[in-house]
Coordinates of C-alpha atoms in Angstrom, one line a residue:
X528 CA 8.2 -5.4 57.2
X529 CA 12.0 -5.4 56.9
X530 CA 13.9 -4.3 53.8
X531 CA 16.9 -6.2 52.8
X532 CA 20.1 -4.1 52.9
X533 CA 22.7 -4.8 50.3
X534 CA 25.9 -6.4 51.5
X535 CA 28.6 -3.8 52.0
X536 CA 31.2 -6.3 50.9
X537 CA 29.4 -6.7 47.6
X538 CA 28.7 -3.0 47.0
X539 CA 32.5 -2.2 47.3
X540 CA 33.6 -5.0 44.9
X541 CA 34.8 -4.6 41.3
X542 CA 31.7 -6.5 40.1
X543 CA 29.5 -4.0 41.9
X544 CA 31.4 -1.2 40.3
X545 CA 30.7 -2.7 36.8
X546 CA 27.0 -3.2 37.8
X547 CA 26.8 0.4 38.9
X548 CA 28.2 1.6 35.6
X549 CA 25.8 -0.6 33.7
X550 CA 22.9 0.8 35.7
X551 CA 24.0 4.4 35.0
X552 CA 24.2 3.5 31.2
X553 CA 20.8 2.0 31.1
X554 CA 19.1 4.8 32.9
X555 CA 21.0 7.5 31.0
X556 CA 19.9 5.7 27.8
X557 CA 16.3 6.0 28.8
X558 CA 16.7 9.6 29.7
X559 CA 18.4 10.2 26.3
X560 CA 15.5 8.6 24.5
X561 CA 13.0 10.8 26.5
X562 CA 15.0 14.0 25.6
X563 CA 15.5 12.9 22.0
X564 CA 11.7 12.4 21.6
X565 CA 11.1 15.7 23.3
X566 CA 13.6 17.5 21.0
X567 CA 12.3 15.8 17.9
X568 CA 8.7 16.8 18.8
X569 CA 9.7 20.4 19.5
X570 CA 11.7 20.7 16.2
X571 CA 9.0 19.0 14.0
X572 CA 5.9 20.2 15.7
X573 CA 4.3 16.8 15.5
X574 CA 2.6 17.1 18.8
X575 CA 3.6 13.6 20.0
X576 CA 1.8 14.3 23.2
X577 CA -1.4 13.2 21.5
X578 CA -0.1 9.7 21.8
X579 CA -0.1 10.0 25.6
X580 CA -2.6 8.4 27.9
X581 CA -6.2 9.5 27.5
X582 CA -8.3 8.2 30.5
X583 CA -11.1 5.8 29.7
X584 CA -10.7 6.0 25.9
X585 CA -9.9 2.8 24.1
X586 CA -7.3 4.6 21.9
X587 CA -5.8 6.2 25.0
X588 CA -4.5 2.7 25.9
X589 CA -1.6 3.4 23.6
X590 CA -0.4 5.7 26.4
X591 CA 0.2 2.7 28.6
X592 CA 3.5 2.3 26.8
X593 CA 4.2 5.8 25.6
X594 CA 3.3 8.0 28.6
X595 CA 6.7 7.7 30.4
X596 CA 8.5 8.8 27.3
X597 CA 6.3 11.8 26.4
X598 CA 6.5 15.2 28.1
X599 CA 4.4 18.3 27.6
X600 CA 7.0 21.0 28.0
X601 CA 10.5 21.8 29.1
X602 CA 9.6 22.2 32.7
X603 CA 7.9 18.8 32.8
X604 CA 10.8 16.8 31.3
X605 CA 13.4 18.8 33.3
X606 CA 11.5 18.0 36.6
X607 CA 11.4 14.3 35.7
X608 CA 15.1 13.9 34.6
X609 CA 17.0 14.0 37.9
X610 CA 14.6 11.8 39.9
X611 CA 14.7 9.2 37.1
X612 CA 18.5 9.3 36.9
X613 CA 19.0 8.9 40.6
X614 CA 16.0 6.6 41.4
X615 CA 16.5 4.4 38.4
X616 CA 20.2 4.0 38.9
X617 CA 19.8 3.2 42.5
X618 CA 17.0 0.7 41.9
X619 CA 18.9 -1.1 39.1
X620 CA 22.2 -1.1 41.1
X621 CA 20.9 -2.0 44.5
X622 CA 18.0 -4.3 43.6
X623 CA 18.7 -5.7 40.1
X624 CA 16.6 -8.8 40.4
X625 CA 13.6 -6.9 41.9
X626 CA 13.8 -4.1 39.4
X627 CA 13.3 -6.5 36.5
X628 CA 9.8 -7.1 37.8
X629 CA 9.2 -3.8 39.5
X630 CA 10.0 -1.4 36.6
X631 CA 7.6 -2.9 34.1
X632 CA 4.9 -3.0 36.8
X633 CA 5.5 0.6 37.7
X634 CA 5.6 1.7 34.1
X635 CA 2.4 -0.1 33.0
X636 CA 0.7 -0.2 36.4
X637 CA 0.8 3.5 37.1
X638 CA -0.4 4.2 33.6
X639 CA -3.2 1.8 33.9
X640 CA -4.3 3.3 37.2
X641 CA -4.2 6.7 35.5
X642 CA -6.2 5.4 32.6
X643 CA -8.9 4.1 35.0
X644 CA -9.1 7.0 37.5
X645 CA -7.5 10.2 36.1
X646 CA -9.5 13.3 35.1
X647 CA -10.3 13.8 31.4
X648 CA -7.0 15.1 30.0
X649 CA -3.9 13.8 28.2

């Protein structure tokens, strides 16, 4: 299998610069939403984590959508922030067409696999 390498002439162009800024903005927006939800949950004590993925429970299927946005504690969200910023930005910038299909598949697919095979926990 051979991965396609982005064209260096494109990655140095003004258009690529704008696309990179857009990718940073999109991923930073997602990280902001995660942190805002976490901060809101911490301030209000609503325990939003209860809306996370619960394996093999019909109501736990709500977690297919909510799981990537919910975090249990500060260490959990902090450990996810940098990889999401770097990985998400690079994926959106270097492979924009593929990421449109891959990101939803990763988001829902990994949650679905967890719902099917994970241990009983949230």
